[in-house]
Tab-separated table of C-alpha atoms in Angstrom:
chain	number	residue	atom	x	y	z
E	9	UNK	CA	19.399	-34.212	49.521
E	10	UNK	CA	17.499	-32.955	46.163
E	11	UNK	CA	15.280	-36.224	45.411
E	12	UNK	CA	12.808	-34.983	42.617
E	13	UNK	CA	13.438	-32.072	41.368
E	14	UNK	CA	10.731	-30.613	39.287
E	15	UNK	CA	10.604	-26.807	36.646
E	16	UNK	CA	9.339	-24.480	36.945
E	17	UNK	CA	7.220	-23.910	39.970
E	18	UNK	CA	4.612	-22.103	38.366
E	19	UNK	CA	4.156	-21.055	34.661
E	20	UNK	CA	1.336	-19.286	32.712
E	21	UNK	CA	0.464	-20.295	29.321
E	22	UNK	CA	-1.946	-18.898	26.559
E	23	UNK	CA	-4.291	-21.657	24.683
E	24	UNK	CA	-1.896	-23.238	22.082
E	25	UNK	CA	1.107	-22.460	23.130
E	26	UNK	CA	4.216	-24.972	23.646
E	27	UNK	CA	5.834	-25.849	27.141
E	28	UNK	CA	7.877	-28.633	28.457
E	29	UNK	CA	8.110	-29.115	32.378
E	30	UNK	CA	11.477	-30.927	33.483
E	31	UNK	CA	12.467	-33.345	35.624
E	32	UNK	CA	15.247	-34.788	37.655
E	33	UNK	CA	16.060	-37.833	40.090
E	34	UNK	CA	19.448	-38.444	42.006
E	35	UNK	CA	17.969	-41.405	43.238
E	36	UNK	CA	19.614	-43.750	40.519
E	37	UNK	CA	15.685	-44.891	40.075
E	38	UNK	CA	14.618	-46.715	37.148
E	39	UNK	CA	10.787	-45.564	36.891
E	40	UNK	CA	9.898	-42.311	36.496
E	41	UNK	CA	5.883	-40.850	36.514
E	42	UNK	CA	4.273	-37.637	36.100
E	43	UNK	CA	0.929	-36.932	37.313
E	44	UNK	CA	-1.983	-33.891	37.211
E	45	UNK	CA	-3.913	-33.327	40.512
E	46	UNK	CA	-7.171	-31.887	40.292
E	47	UNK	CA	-9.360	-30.813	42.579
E	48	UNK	CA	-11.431	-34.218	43.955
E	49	UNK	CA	-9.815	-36.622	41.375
E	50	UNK	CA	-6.830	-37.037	43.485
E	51	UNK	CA	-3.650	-37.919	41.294
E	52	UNK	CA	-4.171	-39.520	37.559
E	53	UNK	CA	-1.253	-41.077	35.707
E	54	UNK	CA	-0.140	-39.272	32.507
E	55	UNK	CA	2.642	-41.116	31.490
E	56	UNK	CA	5.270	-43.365	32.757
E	57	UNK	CA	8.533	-44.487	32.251
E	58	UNK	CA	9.644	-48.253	33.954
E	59	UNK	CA	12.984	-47.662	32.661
E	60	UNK	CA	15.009	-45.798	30.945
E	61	UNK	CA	14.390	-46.292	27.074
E	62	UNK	CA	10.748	-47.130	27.744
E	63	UNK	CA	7.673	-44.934	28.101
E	64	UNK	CA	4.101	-45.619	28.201
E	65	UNK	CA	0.740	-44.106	28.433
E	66	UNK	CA	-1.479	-43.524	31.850
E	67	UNK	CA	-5.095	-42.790	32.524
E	68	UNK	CA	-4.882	-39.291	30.832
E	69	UNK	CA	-1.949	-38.885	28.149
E	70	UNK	CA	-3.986	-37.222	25.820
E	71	UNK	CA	-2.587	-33.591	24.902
E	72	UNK	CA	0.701	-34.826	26.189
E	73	UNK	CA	3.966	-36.272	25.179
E	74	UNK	CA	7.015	-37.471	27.294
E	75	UNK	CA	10.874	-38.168	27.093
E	76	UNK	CA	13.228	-40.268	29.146
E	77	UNK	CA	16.029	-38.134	28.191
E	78	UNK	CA	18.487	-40.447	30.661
E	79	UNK	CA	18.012	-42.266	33.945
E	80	UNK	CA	17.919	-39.191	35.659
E	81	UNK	CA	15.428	-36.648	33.192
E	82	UNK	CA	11.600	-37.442	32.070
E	83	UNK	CA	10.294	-34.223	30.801
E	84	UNK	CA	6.599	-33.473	30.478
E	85	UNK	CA	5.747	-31.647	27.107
E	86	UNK	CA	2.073	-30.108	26.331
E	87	UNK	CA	2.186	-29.109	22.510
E	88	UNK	CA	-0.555	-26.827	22.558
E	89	UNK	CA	-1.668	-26.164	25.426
E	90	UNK	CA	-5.535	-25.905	26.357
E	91	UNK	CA	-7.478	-24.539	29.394
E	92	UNK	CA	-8.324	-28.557	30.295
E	93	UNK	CA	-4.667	-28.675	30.948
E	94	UNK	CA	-4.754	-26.325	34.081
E	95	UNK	CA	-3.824	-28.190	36.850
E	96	UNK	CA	-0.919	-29.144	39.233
E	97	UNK	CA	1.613	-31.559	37.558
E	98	UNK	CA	4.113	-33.925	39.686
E	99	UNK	CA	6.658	-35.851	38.597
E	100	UNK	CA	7.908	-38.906	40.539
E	101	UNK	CA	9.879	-41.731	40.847
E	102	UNK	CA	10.609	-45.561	42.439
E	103	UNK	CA	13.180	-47.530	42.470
E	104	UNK	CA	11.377	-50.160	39.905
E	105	UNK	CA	8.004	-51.467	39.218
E	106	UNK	CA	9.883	-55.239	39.945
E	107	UNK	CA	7.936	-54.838	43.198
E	108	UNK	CA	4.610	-53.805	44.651
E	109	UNK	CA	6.369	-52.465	47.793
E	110	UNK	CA	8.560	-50.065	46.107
E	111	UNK	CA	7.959	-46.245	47.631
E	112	UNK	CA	7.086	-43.835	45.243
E	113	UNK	CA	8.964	-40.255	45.438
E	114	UNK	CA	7.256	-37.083	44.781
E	115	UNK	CA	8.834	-33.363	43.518
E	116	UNK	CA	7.402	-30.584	45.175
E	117	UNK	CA	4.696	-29.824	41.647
E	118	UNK	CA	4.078	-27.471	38.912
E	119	UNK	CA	1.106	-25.049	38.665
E	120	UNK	CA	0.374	-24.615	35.394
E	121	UNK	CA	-2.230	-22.180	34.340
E	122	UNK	CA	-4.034	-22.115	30.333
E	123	UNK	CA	-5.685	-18.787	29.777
S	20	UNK	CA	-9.037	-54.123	38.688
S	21	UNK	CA	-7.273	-52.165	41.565
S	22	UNK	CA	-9.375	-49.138	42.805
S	23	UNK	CA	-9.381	-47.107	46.139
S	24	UNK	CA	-11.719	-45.549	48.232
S	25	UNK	CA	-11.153	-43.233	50.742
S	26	UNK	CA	-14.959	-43.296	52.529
S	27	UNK	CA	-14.582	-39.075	53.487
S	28	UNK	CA	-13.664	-36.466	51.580
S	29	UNK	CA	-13.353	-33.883	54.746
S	30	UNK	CA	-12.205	-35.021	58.081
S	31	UNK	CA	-12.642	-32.249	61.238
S	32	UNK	CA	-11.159	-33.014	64.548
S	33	UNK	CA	-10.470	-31.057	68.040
S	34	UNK	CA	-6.624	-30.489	68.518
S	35	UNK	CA	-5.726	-33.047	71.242
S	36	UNK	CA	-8.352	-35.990	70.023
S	37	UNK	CA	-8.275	-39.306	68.123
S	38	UNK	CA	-7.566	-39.262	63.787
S	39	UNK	CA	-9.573	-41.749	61.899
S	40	UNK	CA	-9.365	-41.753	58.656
S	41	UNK	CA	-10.732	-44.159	55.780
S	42	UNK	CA	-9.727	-46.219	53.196
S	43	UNK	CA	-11.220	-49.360	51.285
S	44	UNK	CA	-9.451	-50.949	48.535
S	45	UNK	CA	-10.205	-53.714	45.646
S	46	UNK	CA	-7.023	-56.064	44.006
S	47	UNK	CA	-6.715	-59.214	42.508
S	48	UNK	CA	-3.893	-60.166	44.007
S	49	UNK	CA	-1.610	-59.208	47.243
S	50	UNK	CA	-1.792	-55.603	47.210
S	51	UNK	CA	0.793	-53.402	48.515
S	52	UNK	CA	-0.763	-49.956	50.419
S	53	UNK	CA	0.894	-46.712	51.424
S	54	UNK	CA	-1.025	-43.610	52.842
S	55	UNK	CA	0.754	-40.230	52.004
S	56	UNK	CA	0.362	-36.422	53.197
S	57	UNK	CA	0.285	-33.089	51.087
S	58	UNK	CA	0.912	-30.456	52.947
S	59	UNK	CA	-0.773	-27.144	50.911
S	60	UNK	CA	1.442	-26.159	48.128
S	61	UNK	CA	3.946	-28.866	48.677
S	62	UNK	CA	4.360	-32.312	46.871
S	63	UNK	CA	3.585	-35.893	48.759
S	64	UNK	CA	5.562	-37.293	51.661
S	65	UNK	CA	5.238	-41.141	52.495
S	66	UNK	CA	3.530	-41.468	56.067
S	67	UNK	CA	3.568	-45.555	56.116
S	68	UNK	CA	3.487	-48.138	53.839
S	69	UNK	CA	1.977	-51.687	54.340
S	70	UNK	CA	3.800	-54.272	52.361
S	71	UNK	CA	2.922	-57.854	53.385
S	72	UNK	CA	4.643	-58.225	56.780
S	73	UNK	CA	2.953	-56.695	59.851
S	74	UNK	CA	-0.817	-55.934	59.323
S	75	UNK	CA	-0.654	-53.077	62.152
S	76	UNK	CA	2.332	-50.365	60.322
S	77	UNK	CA	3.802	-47.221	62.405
S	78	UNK	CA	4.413	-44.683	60.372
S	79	UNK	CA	6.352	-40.814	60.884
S	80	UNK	CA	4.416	-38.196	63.372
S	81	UNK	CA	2.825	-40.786	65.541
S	82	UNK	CA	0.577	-42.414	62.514
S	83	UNK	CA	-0.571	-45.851	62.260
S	84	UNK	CA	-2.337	-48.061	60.048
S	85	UNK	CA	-4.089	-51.410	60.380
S	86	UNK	CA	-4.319	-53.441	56.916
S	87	UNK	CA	-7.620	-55.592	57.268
S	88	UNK	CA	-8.001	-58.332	54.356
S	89	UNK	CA	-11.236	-59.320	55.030
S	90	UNK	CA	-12.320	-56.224	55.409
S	91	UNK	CA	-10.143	-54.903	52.615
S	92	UNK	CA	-9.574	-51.663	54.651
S	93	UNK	CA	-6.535	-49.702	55.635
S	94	UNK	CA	-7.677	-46.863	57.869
S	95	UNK	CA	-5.292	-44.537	59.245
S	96	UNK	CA	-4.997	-43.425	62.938
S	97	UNK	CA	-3.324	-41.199	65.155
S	98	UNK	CA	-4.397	-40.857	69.356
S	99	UNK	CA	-4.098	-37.446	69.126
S	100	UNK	CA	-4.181	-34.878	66.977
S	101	UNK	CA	-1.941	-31.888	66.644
S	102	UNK	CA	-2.591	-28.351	64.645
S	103	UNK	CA	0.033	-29.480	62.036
S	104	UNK	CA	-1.260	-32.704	60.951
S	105	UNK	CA	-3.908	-30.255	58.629
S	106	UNK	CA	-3.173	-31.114	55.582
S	107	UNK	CA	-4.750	-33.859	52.794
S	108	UNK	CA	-3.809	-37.480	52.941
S	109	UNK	CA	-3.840	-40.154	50.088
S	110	UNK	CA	-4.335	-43.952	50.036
S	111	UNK	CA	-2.563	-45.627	47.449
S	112	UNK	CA	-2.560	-49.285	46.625
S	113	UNK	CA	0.515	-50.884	44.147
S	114	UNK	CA	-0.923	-53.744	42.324
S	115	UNK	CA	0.158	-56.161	39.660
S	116	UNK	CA	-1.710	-55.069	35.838
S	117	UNK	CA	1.417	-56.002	33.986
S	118	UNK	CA	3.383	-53.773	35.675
S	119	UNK	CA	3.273	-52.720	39.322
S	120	UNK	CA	0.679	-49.189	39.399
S	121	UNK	CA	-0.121	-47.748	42.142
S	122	UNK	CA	-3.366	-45.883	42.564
S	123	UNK	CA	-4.338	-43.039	44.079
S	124	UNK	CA	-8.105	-42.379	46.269
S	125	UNK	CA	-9.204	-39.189	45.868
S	126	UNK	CA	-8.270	-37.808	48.944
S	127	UNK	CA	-9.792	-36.727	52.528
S	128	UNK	CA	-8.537	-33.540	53.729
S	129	UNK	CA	-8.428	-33.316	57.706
S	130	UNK	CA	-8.540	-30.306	59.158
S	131	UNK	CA	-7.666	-29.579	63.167
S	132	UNK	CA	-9.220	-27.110	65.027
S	133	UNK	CA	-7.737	-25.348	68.014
């Protein structure tokens, strides 16, 4: 009973380096989301996916780029990573965005540390 | 625009008495609302979700919310409170902008002392 299944769990990167954090449903959802949770701010948007083929920009995509690789996979990238970028990153997913009720499903996160 | 407010950011209760905590929203149009726990180190777990049919919802581990259009509120409850409801719980709203968002509050973290 995987859900969301989110890599790696934690990862330390040096300012400018390259990393991509994956992603998985086995939900046979169509939208996909990853957010950053920080301290007080709660969860903020990066980007998001409404179906496969699509992708679009959140409240903080900046420093970021995504790919709906399938149905299944929508990988996080940070091309050079800076120290703004520390923070906890979950990916998610719902059946659709055809609805308002539609649950969204949470992995279990990524800490992600910029020295 | 959608936005959500949850009114405390720290919540302290006595193990064995009542949970209150607060949430206020703002949407144009019928909203739907969902409050969800984070457990430290662990991702979000739906508790209850509100989505147009009963105003009072029961969620999972005795939790219930009341959704209150005029007041636009959604407060969660629980009669009593046990040592492993500690954790930090999120309001959400899922509103129409195009495409259905949901929104987060910033989150009130409750903590239960013995």
């Amino acid at each position: 009973n995987a859900g969301v299944t989110q890599t790696p769990k934690f990862q330390v990167l040096k300012t400018g380096q390259s990393m991509t954090l994956q992603c998985a449903q086995d939900m046979n959802h169509n939208s996909m989301y990853w957010y950053r949770q920080d301290p007080g701010m709660g969860l903020r948007l990066i980007y998001y996916s409404a179906s496969e083929g699509t992708t679009d920009k959140g409240e903080v995509p900046n420093g970021y780029n995504v790919s709906r690789l399938n149905k299944r996979e929508f990988s996080l990238r940070l091309e050079s990573a800076a120290p703004s970028q520390t923070s906890v990153y979950f990916c998610a997913s719902s059946e659709g965005q055809d609805s308002s009720g539609n649950t969204i499903y949470f992995g279990e996160g990524s800490w992600l540390t910029v020295v | 625009a959608q936005s959500v407010t949850q009114l405390d950011s720290h919540v302290s209760v006595s193990e064995g008495t009542p949970v209150l905590l607060r949430c206020n929203y703002s949407s144009s149009y019928s909203p739907s609302l969902f409050w969800y726990v984070q457990h430290p180190n662990k991702g979000l777990q739906l508790l209850l979700k509100y989505t147009s049919a009963a105003t009072l919802v029961k969620g999972i581990n005795g939790f219930e919310a009341e959704f209150k259009k005029s007041e636009t509120s959604f407060h969660l409850t629980k009669p009593s409170a046990h040592m492993s409801d500690a954790a930090e719980y999120f309001c959400v709203v899922s509103d129409w902008a195009g495409t259905y968002k949901y929104i987060f509050g910033t989150g009130t973290r409750l903590k239960v002392l013995a």
